[in-house]
Coordinates of C-alpha atoms in Angstrom, one line a residue:
X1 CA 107.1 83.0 84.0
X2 CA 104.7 85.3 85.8
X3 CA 104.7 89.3 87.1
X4 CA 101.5 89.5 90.0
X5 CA 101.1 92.9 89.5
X6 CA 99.1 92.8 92.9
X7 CA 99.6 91.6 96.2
X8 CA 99.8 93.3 100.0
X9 CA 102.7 91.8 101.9
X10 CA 101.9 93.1 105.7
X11 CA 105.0 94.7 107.2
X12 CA 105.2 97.1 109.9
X13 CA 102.3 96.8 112.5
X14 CA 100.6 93.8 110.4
X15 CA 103.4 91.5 109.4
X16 CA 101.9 88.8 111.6
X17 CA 99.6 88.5 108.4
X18 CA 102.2 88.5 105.7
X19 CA 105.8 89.7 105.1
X20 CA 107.6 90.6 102.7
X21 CA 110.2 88.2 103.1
X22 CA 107.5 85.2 102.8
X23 CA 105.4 86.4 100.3
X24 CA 108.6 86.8 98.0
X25 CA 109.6 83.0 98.7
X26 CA 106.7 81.9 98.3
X27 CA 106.1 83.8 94.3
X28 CA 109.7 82.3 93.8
X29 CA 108.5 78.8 94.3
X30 CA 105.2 79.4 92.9
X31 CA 107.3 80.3 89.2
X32 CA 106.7 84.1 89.5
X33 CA 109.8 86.4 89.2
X34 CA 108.1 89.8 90.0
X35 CA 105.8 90.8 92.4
X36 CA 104.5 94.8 92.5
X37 CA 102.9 95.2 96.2
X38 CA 100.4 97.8 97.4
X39 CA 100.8 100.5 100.1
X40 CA 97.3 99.9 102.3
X41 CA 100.0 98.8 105.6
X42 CA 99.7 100.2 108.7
X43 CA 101.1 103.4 108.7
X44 CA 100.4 103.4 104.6
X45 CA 103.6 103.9 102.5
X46 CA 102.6 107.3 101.7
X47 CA 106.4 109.2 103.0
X48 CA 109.6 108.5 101.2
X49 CA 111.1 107.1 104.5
X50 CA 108.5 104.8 104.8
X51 CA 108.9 104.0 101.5
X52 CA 113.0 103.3 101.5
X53 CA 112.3 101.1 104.7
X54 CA 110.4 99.0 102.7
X55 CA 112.1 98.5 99.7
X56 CA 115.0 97.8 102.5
X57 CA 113.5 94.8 103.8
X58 CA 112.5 93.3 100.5
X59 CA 116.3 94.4 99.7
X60 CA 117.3 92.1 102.7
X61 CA 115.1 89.0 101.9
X62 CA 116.9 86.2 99.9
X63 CA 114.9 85.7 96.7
X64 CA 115.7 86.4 93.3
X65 CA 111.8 87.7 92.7
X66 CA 111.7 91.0 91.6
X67 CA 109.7 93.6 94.2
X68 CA 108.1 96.7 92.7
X69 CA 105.8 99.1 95.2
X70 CA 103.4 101.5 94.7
X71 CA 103.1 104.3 96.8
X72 CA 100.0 105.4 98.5
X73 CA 98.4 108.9 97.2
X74 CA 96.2 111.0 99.7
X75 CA 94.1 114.5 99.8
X76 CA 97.2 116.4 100.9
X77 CA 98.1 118.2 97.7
X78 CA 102.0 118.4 99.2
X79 CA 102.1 114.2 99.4
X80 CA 101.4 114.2 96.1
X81 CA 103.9 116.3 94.9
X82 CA 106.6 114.6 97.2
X83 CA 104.9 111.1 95.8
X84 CA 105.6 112.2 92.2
X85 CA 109.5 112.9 93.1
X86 CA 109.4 109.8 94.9
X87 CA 108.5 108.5 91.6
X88 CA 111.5 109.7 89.6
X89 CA 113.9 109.0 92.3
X90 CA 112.9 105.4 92.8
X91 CA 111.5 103.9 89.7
X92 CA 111.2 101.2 88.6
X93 CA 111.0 99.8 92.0
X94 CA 108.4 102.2 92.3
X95 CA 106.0 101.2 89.8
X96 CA 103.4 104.1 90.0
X97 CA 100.8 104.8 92.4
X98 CA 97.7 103.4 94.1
X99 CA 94.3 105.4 94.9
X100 CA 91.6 104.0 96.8
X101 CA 88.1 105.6 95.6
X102 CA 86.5 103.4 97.8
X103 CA 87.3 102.2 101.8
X104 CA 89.0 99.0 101.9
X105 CA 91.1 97.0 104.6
X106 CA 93.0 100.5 106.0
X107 CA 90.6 103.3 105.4
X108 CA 93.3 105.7 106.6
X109 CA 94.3 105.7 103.1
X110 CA 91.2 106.2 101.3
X111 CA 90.1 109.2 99.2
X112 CA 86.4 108.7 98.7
X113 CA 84.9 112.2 97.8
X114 CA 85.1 113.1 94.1
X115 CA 86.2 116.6 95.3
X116 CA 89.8 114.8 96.6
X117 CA 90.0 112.5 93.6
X118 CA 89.6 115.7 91.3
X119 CA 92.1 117.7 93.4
X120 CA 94.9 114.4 93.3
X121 CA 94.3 114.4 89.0
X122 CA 94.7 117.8 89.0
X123 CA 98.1 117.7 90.6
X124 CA 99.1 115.0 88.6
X125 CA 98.5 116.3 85.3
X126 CA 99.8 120.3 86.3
X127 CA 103.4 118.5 87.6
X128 CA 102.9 116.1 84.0
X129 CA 103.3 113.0 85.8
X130 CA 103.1 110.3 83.0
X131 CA 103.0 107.2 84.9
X132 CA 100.2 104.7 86.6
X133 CA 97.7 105.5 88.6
X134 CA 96.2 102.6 89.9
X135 CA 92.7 102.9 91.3
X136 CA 90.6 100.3 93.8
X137 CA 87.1 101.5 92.3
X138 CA 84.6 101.3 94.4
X139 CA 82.1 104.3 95.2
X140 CA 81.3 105.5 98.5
X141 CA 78.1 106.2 98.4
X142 CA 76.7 102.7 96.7
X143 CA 78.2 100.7 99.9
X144 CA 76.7 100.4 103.0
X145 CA 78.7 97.9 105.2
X146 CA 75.6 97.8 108.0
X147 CA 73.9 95.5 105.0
X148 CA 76.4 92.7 105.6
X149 CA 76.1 89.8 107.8
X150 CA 78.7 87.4 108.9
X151 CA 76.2 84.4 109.6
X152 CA 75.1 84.7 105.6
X153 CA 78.5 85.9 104.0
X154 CA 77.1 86.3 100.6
X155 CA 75.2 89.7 101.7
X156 CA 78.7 91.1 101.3
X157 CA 78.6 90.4 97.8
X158 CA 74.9 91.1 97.1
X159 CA 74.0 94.2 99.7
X160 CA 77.2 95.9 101.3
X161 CA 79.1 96.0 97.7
X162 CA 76.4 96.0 94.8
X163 CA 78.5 95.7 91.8
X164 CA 77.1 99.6 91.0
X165 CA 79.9 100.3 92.9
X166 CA 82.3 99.6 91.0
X167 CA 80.4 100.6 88.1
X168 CA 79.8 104.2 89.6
X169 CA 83.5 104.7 90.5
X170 CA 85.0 103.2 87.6
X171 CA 82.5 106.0 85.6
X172 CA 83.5 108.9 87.6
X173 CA 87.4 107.9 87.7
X174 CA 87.1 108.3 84.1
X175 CA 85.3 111.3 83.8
X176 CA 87.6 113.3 86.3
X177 CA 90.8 112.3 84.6
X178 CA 89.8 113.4 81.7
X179 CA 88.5 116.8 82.7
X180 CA 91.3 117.4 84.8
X181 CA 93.5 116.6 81.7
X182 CA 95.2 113.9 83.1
X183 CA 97.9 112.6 80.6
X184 CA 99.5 109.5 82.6
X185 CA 98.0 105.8 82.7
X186 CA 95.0 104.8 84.4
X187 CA 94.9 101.4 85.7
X188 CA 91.6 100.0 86.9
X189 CA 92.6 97.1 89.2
X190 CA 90.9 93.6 90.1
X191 CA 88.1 94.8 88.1
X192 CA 84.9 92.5 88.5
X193 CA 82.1 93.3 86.6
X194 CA 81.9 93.4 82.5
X195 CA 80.2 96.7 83.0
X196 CA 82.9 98.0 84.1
X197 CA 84.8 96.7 81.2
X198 CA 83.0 98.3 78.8
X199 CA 83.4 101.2 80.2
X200 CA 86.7 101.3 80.3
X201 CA 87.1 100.3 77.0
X202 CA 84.8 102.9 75.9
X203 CA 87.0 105.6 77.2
X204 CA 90.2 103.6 75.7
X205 CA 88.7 104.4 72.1
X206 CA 88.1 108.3 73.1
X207 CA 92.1 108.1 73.6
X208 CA 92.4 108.1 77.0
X209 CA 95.2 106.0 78.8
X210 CA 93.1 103.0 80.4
X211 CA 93.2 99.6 81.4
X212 CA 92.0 96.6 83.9
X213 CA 93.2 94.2 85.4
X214 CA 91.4 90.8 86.2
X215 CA 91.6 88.4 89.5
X216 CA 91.7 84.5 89.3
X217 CA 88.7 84.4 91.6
X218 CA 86.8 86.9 89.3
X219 CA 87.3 84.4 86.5
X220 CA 86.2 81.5 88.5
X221 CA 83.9 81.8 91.2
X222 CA 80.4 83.3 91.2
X223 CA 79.0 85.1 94.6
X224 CA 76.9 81.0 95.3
X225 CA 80.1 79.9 96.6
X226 CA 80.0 81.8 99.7
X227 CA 76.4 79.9 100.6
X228 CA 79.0 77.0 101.2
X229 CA 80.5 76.0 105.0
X230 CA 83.1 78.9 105.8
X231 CA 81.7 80.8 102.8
X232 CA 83.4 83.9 104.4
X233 CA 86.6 82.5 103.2
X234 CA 85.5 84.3 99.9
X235 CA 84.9 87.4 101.3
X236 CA 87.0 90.1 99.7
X237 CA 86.7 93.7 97.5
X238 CA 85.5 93.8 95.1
X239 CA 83.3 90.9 95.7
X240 CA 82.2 87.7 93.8
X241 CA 79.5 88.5 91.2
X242 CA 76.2 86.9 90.1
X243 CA 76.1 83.6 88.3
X244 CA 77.4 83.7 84.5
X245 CA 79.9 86.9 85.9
X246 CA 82.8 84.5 85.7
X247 CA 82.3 83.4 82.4
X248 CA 82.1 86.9 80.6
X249 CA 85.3 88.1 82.1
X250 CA 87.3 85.1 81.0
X251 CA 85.9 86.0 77.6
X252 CA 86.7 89.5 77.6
X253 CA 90.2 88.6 78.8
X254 CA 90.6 86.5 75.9
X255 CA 89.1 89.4 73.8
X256 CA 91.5 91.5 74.9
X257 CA 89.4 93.8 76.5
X258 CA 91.0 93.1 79.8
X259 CA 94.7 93.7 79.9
X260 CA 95.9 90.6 82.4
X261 CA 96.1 88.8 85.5
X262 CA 96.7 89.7 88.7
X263 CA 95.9 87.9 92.2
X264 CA 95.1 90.7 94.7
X265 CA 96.8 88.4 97.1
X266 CA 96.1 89.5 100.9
X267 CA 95.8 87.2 103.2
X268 CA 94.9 87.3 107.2
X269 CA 95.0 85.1 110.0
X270 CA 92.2 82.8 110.4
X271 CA 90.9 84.2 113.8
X272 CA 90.5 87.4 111.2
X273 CA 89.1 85.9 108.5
X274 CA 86.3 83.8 110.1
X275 CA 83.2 85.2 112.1
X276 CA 82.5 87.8 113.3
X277 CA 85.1 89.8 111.9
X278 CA 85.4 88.0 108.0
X279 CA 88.6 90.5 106.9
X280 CA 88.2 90.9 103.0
X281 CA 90.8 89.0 100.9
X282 CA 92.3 86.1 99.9
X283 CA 95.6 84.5 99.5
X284 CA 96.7 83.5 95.7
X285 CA 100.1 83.9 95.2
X286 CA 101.5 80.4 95.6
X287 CA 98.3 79.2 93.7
X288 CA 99.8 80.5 89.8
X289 CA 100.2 77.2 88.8
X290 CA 96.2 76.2 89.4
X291 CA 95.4 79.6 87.5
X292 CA 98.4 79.0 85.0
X293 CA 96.5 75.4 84.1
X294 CA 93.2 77.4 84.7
X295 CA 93.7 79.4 81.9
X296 CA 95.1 76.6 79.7
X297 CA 92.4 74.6 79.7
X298 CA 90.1 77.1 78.8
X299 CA 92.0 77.4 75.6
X300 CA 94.4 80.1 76.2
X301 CA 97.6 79.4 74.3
X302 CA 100.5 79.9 75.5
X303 CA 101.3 82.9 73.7
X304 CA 98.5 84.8 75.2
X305 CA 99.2 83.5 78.7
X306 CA 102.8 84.3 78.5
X307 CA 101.7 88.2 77.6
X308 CA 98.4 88.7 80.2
X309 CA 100.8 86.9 83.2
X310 CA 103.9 88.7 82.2
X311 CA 104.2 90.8 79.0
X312 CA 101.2 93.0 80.2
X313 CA 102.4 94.0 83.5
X314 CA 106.1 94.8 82.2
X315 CA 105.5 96.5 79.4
X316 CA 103.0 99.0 81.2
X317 CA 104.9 99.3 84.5
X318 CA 108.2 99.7 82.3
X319 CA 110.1 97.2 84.1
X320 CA 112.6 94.7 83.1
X321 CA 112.0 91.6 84.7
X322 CA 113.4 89.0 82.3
X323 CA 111.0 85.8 81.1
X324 CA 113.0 83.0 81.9
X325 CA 109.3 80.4 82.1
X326 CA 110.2 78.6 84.9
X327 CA 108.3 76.1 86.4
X328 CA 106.6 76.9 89.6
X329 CA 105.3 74.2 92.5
X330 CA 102.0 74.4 93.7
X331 CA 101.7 74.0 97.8
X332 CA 98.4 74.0 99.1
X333 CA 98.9 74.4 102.6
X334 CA 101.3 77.7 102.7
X335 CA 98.5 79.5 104.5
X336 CA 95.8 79.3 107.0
X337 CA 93.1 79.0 104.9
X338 CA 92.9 77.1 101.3
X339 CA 90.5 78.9 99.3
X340 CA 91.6 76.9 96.2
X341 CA 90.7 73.7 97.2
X342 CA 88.2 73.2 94.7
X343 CA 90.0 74.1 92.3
X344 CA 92.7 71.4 93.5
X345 CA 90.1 68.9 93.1
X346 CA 88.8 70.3 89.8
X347 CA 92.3 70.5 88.1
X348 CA 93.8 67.2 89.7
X349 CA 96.6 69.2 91.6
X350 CA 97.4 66.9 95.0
X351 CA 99.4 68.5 98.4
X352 CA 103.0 68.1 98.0

């Protein structure tokens, strides 16, 4: 059995992307029983209305697959506080709260100056909200999109999102929760960089409440594979990593230094994804059973897969989703694009 503590389903003005509804069939056949999605829609889910409505739809869709949410967090001191009775209302199917540090696919919800970040912390910890936090780190001011090219994709990974961005972020989230006195869980999310790792493992011994998360792709693919044809398939943020990245964070998941799996599943429409306008992401949920055998044949047991694909993400979110290990089915051509078709072909999976 899975949880994907990660995925963007697209309802409201984007749900010709993804929906709810679909993204929750398709976890059910892929084996996973709990999906937790994130608030970057158009508007963001940032209100309690907005909110309700879409723990309504998934309420309406026939599937047996647990849905979780987090709610957006902004600058606006008062949306916090109305986020953090949101919280207490509606948990567990809200699971805790997302901050972006760093612009992704809906700036609108982005807090990007340290300034806001230290003002939303100090909110948090004055009301003593104890729950998650989860953070997209990536710093402002070590991006510059200008740098990337759609004719040579990889420039996204190498120029317009260095992985000192992360880095940078991932350092000063740590610093200002701390300082701020901060006493709920941090989660750093589809971490990339082993830097990164340490770093929050480094602030794990001083006592603070920290982990990461780990993608499939992170584990798998280095930055070379976007020198391929359609290379901007792999465009997404954080962004792949140098040569020999891969390998050190499947070791430091099986270290325990990262705390589990999670898919960042977000996929777009293929006029969005390819050139000129490459849209960042990817989309992984109905590919758990390539990463399930992924992980097996890099000599995970079962034991630790059961606790970094499920165990981890309900014992920190506090949810009880039971771990009935079903099965799931692996269908190749659910979406537009197949960015796991090597992996197909490297694990011996066939379309059904």
């Amino acid at each position: 059995m899975v949880v994907d503590p990660h995925i963007h389903a697209r309802d409201f003005q984007e749900n010709r992307k993804e929906t709810i509804d679909h993204v929750l069939h398709a976890a059910r056949r892929a084996g996973v029983d709990g999906v937790f999605a994130m608030p970057n829609t158009r508007p963001p889910l940032t209100s309690r209305n907005l909110v309700r409505e879409y723990l309504r739809i998934a309420d309406k869709a026939s599937s047996k697959v647990f849905f979780g949410v987090y709610m957006g967090l902004t600058k606006d001191v008062e949306q916090v506080r109305r986020a953090i009775e949101v919280y207490r209302e509606y948990h567990p199917r809200v699971v805790g709260f997302k901050l972006y540090a760093g612009r992704s696919t809906n700036p609108e919800i982005s807090v990007t100056e340290n300034s806001g970040l230290r003002r939303i912390f100090s909110v948090l910890a004055k009301e003593g909200y104890d729950g998650i936090v989860a953070v997209h780190a990536e710093k402002e001011t070590e991006m510059d999109e200008t740098l990337f090219n759609s004719k040579n994709p990889i420039t996204h990974a190498i120029l317009a999102r260095p992985y000192r961005a992360e880095v940078e972020s991932i350092r000063d989230i740590l610093k200002i929760t701390e300082e701020t006195g901060y006493k709920g869980k941090l989660d750093i999310k589809h971490i990339s960089t082993p830097a990164g790792v340490q770093l929050v493992d480094e602030a794990r011994e001083r006592g603070q409440n920290v982990c990461c998360m780990v993608c499939p792709h992170h584990m798998m693919y280095n930055w070379n594979i976007m020198k391929s044809p359609n290379g901007w398939i792999w465009k997404m943020n954080p962004p792949l990593r140098v040569p020999g990245t891969p390998e050190k964070m499947l070791e430091l998941l099986r270290d325990g230094k990262i705390y589990g799996v999670e898919t960042d599943h977000a996929p777009h429409l293929l006029r969005d994804k390819e050139p000129p306008t490459c849209a960042s992401g990817l989309a992984a949920v109905h590919a758990w059973p390539l990463f399930l055998e992924f992980l097996r044949r890099n000599n995970f047991t079962e034991e630790k897969i059961d606790w970094i694909t499920h165990g981890a993400a309900v014992e920190r979110h506090e949810v009880d989703i039971d771990n009935s290990r079903r099965k799931g089915e692996y269908v190749s051509s659910e979406y537009e694009t197949n960015p796991w078709k090597p992996l197909e072909e490297q694990l011996g999976f066939g379309k059904t």
